[in-house]
Coordinates of C-alpha atoms and ligand atoms in Angstrom, one line a residue:
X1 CA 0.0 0.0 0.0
X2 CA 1.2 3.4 -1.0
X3 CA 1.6 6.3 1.5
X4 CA -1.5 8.4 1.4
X5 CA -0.3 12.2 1.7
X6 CA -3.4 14.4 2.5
X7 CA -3.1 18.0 1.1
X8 CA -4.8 20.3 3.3
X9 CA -5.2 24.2 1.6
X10 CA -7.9 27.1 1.2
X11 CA -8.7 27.7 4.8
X12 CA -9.6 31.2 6.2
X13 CA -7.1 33.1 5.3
X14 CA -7.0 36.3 3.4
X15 CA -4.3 34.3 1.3
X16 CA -7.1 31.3 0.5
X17 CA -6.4 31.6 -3.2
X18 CA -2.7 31.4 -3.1
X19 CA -2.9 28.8 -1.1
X20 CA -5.3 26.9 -4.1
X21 CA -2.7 27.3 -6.4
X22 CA 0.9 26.4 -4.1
X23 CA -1.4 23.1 -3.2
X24 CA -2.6 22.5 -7.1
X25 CA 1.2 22.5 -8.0
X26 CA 2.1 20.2 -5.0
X27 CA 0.0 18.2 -5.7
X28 CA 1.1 17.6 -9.1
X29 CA 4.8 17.3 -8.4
X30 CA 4.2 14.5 -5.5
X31 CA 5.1 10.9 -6.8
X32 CA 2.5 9.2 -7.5
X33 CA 4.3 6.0 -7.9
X34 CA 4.9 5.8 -4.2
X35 CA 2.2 8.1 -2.5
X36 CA -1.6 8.2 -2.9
X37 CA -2.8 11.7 -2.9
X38 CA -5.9 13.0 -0.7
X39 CA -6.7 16.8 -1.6
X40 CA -8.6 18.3 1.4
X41 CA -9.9 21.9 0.7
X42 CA -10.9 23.8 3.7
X43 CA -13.4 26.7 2.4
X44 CA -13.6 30.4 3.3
X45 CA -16.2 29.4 5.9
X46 CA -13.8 26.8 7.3
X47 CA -16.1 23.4 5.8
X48 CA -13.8 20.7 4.6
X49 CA -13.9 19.0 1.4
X50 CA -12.1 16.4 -1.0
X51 CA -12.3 14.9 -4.4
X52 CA -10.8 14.6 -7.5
X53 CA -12.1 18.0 -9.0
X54 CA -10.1 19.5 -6.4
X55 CA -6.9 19.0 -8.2
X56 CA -7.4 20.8 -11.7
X57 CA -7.1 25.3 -10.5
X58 CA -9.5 25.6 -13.0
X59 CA -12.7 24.5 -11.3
X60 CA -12.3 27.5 -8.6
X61 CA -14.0 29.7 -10.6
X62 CA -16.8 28.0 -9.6
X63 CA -17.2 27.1 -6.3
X64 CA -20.3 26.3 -5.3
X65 CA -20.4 24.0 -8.6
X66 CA -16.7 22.3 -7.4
X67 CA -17.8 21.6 -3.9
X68 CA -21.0 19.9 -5.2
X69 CA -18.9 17.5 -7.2
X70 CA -16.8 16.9 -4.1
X71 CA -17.5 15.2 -0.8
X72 CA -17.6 16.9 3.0
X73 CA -15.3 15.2 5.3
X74 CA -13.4 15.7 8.9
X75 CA -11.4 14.3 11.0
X76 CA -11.7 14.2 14.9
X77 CA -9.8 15.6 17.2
X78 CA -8.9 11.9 18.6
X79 CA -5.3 11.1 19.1
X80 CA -4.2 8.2 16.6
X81 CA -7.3 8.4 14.9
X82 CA -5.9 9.0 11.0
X83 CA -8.8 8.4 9.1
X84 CA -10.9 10.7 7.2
X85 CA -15.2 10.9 7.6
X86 CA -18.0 11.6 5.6
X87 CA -19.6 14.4 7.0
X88 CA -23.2 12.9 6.0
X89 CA -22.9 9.4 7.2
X90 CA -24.6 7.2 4.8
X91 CA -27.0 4.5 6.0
X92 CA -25.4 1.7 5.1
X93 CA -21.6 0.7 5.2
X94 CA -19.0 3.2 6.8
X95 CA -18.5 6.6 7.2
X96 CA -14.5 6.4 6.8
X97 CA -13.6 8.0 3.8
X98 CA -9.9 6.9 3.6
X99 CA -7.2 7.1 5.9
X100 CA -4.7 9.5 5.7
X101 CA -0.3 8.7 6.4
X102 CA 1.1 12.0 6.4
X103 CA -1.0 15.5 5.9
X104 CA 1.1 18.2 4.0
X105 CA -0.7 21.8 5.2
X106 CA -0.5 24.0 2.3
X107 CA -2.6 26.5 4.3
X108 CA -0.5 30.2 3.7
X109 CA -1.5 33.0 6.7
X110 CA -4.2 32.6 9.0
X111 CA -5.4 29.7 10.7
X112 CA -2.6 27.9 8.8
X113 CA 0.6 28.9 8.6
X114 CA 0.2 30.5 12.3
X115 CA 0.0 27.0 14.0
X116 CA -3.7 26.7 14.5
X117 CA -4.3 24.0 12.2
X118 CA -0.5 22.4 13.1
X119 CA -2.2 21.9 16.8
X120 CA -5.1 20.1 15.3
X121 CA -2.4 17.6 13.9
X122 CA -0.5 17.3 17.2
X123 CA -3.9 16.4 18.8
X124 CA -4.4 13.7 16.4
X125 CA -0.7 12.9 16.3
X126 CA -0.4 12.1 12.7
X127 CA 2.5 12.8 11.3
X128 CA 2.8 16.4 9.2
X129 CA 4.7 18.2 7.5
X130 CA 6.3 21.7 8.2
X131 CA 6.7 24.1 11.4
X132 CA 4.8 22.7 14.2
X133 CA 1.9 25.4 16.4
X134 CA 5.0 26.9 17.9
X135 CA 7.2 27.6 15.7
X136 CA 4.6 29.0 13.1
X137 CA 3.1 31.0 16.1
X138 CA 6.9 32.3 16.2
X139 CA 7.2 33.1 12.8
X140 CA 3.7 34.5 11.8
X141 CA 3.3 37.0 14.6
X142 CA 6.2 39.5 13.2
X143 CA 6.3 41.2 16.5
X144 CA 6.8 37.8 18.4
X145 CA 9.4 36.6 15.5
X146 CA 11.3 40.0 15.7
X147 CA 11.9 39.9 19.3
X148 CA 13.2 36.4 19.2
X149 CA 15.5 37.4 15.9
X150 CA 16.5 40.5 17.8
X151 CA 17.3 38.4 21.3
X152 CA 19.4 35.9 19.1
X153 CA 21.6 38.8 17.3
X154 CA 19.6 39.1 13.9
X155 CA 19.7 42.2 12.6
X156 CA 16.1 43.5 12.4
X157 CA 15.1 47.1 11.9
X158 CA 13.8 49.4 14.4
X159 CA 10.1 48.3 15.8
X160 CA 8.0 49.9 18.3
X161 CA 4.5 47.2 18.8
X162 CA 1.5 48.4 20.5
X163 CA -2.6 46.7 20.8
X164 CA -5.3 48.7 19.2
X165 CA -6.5 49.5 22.9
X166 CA -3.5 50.9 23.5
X167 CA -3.7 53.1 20.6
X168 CA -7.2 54.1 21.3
X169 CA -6.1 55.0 25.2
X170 CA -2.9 56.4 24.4
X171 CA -2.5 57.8 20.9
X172 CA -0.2 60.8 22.0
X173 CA 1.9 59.1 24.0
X174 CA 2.6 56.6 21.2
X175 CA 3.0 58.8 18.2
X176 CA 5.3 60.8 20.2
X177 CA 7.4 57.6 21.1
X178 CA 7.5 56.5 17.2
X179 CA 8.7 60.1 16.1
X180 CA 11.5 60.2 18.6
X181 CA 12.5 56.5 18.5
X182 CA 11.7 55.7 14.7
X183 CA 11.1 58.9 12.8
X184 CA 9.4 59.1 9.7
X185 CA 8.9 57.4 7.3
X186 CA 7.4 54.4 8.8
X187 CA 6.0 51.2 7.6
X188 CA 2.7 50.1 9.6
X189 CA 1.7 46.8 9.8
X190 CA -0.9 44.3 11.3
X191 CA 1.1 42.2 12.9
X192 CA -0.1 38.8 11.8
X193 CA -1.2 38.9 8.1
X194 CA 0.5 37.8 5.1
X195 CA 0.8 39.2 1.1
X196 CA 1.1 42.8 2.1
X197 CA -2.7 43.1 3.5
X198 CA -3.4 46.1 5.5
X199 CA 0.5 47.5 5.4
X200 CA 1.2 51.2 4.4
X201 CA 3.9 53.4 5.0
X202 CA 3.7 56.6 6.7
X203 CA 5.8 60.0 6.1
X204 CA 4.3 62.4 8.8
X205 CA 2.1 61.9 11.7
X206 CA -1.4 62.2 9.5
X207 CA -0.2 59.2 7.5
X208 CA 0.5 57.2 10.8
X209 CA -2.9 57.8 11.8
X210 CA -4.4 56.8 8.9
X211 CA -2.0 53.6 8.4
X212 CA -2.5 52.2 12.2
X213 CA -6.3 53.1 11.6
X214 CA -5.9 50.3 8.4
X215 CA -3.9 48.2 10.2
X216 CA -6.2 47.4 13.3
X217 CA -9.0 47.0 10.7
X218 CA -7.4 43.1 10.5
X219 CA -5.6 42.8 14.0
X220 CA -5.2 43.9 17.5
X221 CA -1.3 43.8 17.5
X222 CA 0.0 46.8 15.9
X223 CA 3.9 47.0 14.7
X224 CA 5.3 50.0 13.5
X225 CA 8.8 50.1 12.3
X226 CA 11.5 52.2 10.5
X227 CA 11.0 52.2 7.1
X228 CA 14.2 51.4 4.9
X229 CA 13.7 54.0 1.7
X230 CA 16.2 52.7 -0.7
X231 CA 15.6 48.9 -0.5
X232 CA 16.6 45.5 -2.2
X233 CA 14.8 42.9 -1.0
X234 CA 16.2 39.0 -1.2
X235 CA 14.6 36.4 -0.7
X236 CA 16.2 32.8 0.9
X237 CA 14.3 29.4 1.2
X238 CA 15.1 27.0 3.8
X239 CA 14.8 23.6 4.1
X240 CA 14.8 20.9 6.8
X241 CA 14.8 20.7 10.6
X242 CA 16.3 23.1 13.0
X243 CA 19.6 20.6 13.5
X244 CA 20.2 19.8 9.7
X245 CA 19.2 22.2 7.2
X246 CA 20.6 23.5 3.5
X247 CA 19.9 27.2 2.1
X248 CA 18.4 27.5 -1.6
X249 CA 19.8 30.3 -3.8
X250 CA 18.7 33.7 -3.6
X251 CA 16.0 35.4 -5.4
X252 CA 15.4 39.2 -5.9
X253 CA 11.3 40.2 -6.3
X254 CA 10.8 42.6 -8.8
X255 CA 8.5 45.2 -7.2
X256 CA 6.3 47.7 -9.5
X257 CA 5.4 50.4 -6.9
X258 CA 7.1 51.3 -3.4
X259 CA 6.4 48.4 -1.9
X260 CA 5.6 44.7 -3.3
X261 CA 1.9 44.9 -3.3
X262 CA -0.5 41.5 -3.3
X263 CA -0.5 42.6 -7.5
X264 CA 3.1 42.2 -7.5
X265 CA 3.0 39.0 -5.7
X266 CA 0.8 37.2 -7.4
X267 CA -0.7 38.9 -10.5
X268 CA 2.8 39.8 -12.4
X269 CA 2.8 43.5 -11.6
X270 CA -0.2 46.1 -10.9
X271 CA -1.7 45.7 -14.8
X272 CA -0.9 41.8 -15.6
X273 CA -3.4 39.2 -14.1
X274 CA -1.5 36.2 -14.9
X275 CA -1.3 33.9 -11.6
X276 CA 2.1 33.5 -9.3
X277 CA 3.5 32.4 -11.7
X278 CA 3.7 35.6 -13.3
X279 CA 5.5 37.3 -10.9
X280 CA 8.8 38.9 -11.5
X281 CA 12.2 37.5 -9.7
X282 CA 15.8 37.6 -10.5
X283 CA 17.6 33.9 -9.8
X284 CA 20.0 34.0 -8.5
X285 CA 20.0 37.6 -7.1
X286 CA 23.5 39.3 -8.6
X287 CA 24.8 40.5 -5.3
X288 CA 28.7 40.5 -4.2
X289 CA 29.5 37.0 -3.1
X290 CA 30.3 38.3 1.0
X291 CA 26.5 39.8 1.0
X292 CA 24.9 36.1 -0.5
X293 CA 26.9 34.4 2.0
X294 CA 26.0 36.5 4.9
X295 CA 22.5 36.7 3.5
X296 CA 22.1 32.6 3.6
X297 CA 23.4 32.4 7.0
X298 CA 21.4 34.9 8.5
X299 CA 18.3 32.8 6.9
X300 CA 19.6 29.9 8.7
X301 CA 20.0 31.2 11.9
X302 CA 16.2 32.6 11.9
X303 CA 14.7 29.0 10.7
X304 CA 17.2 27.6 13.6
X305 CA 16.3 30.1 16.1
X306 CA 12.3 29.7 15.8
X307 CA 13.1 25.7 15.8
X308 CA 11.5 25.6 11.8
X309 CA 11.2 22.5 10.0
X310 CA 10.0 21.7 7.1
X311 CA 10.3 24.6 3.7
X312 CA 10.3 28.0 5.3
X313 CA 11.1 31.3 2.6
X314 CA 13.6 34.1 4.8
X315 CA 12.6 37.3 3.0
X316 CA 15.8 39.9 3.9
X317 CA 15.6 43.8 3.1
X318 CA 19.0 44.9 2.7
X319 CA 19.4 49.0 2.7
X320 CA 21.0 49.9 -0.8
X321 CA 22.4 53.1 1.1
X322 CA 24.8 51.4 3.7
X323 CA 24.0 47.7 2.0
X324 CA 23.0 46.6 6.0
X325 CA 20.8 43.4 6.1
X326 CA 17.6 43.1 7.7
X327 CA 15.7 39.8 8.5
X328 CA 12.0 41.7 7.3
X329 CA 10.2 38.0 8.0
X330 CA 9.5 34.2 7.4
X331 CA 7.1 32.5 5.7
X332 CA 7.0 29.3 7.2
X333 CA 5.0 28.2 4.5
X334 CA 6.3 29.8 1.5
X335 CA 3.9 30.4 -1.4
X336 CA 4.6 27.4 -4.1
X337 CA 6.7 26.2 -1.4
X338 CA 9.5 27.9 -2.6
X339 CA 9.7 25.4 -5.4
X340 CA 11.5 27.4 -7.9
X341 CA 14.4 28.2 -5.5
X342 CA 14.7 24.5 -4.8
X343 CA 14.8 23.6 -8.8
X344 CA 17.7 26.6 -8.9
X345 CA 19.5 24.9 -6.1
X346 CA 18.9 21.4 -7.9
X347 CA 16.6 19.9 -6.1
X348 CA 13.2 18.9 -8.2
X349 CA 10.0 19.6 -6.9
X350 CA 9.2 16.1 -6.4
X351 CA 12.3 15.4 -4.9
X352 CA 10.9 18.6 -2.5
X353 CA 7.8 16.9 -1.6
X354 CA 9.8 13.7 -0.9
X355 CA 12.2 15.3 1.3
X356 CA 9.1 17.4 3.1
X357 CA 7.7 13.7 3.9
X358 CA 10.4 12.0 5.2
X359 CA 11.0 14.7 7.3
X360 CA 7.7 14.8 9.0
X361 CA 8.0 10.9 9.4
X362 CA 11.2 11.7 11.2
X363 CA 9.4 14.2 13.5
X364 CA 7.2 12.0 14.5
X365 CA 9.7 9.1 15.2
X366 CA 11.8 11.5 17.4
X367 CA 8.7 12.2 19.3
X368 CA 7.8 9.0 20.2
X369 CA 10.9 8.3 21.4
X370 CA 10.7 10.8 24.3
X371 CA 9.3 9.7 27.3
X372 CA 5.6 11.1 28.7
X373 CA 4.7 9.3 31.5
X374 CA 0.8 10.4 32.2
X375 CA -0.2 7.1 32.3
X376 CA -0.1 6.4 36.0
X377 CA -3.3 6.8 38.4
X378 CA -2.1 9.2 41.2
X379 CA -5.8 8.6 42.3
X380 CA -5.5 5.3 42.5
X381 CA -1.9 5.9 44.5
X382 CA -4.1 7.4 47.1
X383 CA -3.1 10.6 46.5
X384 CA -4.8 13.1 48.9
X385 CA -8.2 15.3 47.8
X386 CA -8.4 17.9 50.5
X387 CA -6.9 21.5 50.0
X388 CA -5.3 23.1 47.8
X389 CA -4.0 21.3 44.5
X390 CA 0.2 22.9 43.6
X391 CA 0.9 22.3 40.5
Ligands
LIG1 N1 10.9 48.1 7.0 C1 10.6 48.2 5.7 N2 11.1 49.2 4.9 C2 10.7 49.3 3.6 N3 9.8 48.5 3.0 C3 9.3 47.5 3.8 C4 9.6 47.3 5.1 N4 8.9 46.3 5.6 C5 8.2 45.8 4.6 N5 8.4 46.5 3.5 C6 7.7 46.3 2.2 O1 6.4 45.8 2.4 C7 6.3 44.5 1.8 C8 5.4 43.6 2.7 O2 5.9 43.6 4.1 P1 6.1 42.2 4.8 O3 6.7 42.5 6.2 O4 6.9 41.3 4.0 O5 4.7 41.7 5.0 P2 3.9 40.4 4.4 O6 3.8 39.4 5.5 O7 2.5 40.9 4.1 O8 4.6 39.9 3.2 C9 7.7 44.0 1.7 O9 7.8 43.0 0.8 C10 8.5 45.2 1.4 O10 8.3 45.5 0.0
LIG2 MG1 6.6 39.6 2.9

């Protein structure tokens, strides 16, 4: 019997679409002479489904048509319990589905790639791929990834993080704290979205008001940081576990406006609409050879540091005035999974999806070799009830 990878993507997420397409081309580059193949889309209202229509992009334009040709499923939240259920049991026969191996979450941004759905997996204890709930909690929340960066020597820029509360109690006191600490011109962000959702920069206090008024439109956790005004930015995919991992090559973005916007990302530029595929990148980025090799080990050290595993994408700003390196953030799960970085390095993309299994088979060895012990009664030790319980 062949290995039966389920592909989990969609999922509410501003970035639900990306995450179609990185899955549809994952799903295509997994062998399918040695794994089986479950595509689980989770809709925008969080309802899973699989089938076979699932796996051409095509059918998206229809949704409502594509999930009626496709079947509702779950799984519970029962550890060692792999198998995948028919929403609607049927009245005769079983309501197992399949059972699933290994899942691959190709879930990018919310209630994904921040560790929400990875804690889902630990609870059933099937072995997954990627960063597990703390590690993407880590490296989603930009505030809680920069201070770990910062405390581990990565260079980061200059960050000042408040809550919208705080911001609504405290505005003066704030502003006043960015100008002399920061200055302008800033770069506001919410601090746990992806693909350039609800960021603007700011170059006088107006601006700031307006940008942190955008930004706690998606989130309560505010960062606000120096804004670098002549910028490269270079990107760095990492793969493997926090003990053994390799660096791909380096790719610059091509950016149309000031910033890379969600058009740049994804649609080739503000006028083209052509997919990610579309979008422009330099590979490998023509930088002096000290500056690659710094770059690659800096994107080591912050996939080491948050304890990463799995593909993770290091996205570096480097300042084209004084050619200082920032770590800007990591996406621990890169949009086409970084693919095209692996194929520059010389790694296929099968040979990626391989490599992303074995490692989360590995995982889950190495777990079960550590010792829990919750399986003895204290109750039935005669432990005492009365007072107070220290724990
Ligand atoms: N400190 C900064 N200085 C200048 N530009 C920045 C800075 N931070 C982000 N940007 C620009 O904004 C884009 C999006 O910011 P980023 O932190 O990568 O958020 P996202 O998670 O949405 O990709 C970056 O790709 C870059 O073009
Ligand atoms: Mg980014």
């Amino acid at each position: 019997m062949k290995t039966n990878i389920g592909v989990f993507f969609g999922g509410r997420s501003t970035e639900h679409e990306i995450s179609v397409i990185s899955a549809s081309q994952a799903m295509h580059a997994i062998d399918r002479n040695k794994y089986d193949v479950t595509p689980i889309y989770i809709s925008k209202q969080g309802k899973w489904y699989t089938g076979d229509a699932l796996l051409d992009v095509k059918n998206y334009k229809n949704i409502d048509e594509l999930l009626s040709r496709c079947t509702e499923v779950y799984m519970r939240p029962v550890y060692n319990d792999y198998n995948l259920y028919k929403t609607k049991k049927p009245m005769f026969g079983s309501d197992v589905l399949t059972k699933l191996d290994v899942v691959i979450p190709v879930l990018h941004g919310s209630n994904g790639e921040d560790g929400i759905f990875e804690g889902v997996l630990e609870t059933i204890g099937i072995p997954y791929a990627g960063c597990n709930t703390l590690s993407s909690a880590n490296g989603m929340d930009k505030i809680t990834m920069k201070m770990i960066l910062k405390d581990n020597g990565i260079p980061v820029v200059n960050y000042i993080w408040f809550t919208d509360r705080q911001w609504f109690n405290q505005r003066d006191k704030l502003i006043e704290k960015i100008e002399s600490e920061i200055g302008y011109p800033v770069i506001v962000k919410p601090a746990n979205l992806g693909s350039s959702v609800g960021i603007s920069r700011a170059k006088d206090r107006d601006e700031l008001i307006q940008s942190v008024e955008t930004a706690q439109k998606y989130s309560t956790r505010i960062v606000v940081e120096d804004m670098v005004e002549q910028l490269q930015e270079i990107n760095c995919s990492v793969l493997g576990d926090c003990d053994d991992y390799q660096m791909s090559v380096l790719e610059e973005p091509i950016k149309t406006g000031d910033f890379l916007t969600y058009e740049d990302k994804y649609m080739g530029g503000s006028k083209g609409a052509k997919g990610m595929q579309a979008s422009q990148k330099r590979i490998p980025a023509e930088l002096p050879e000290e500056e690659t090799s710094r770059i690659k080990f800096l994107a080591g050290e912050t996939f080491r540091v948050l304890s990463c595993h799995g593909v993770s994408r290091v996205d570096v700003i480097v300042d084209r005035e004084t050619r200082n390196i920032y770590v800007n953030e990591i996406n621990t799960i890169p949009g086409s999974l970084s693919f095209y970085l692996w194929e520059a390095t010389g790694i296929s993309f099968t040979q990626l999806m391989d490599k992303l299994v074995s490692l989360a088979i590995k995982r889950k060895r190495e777990q079960q070799a550590k010792t829990v012990s919750y399986d003895q009664n204290i109750f039935a030790m005669g432990g005492g009830t009365k007072g107070g319980i220290k724990k």
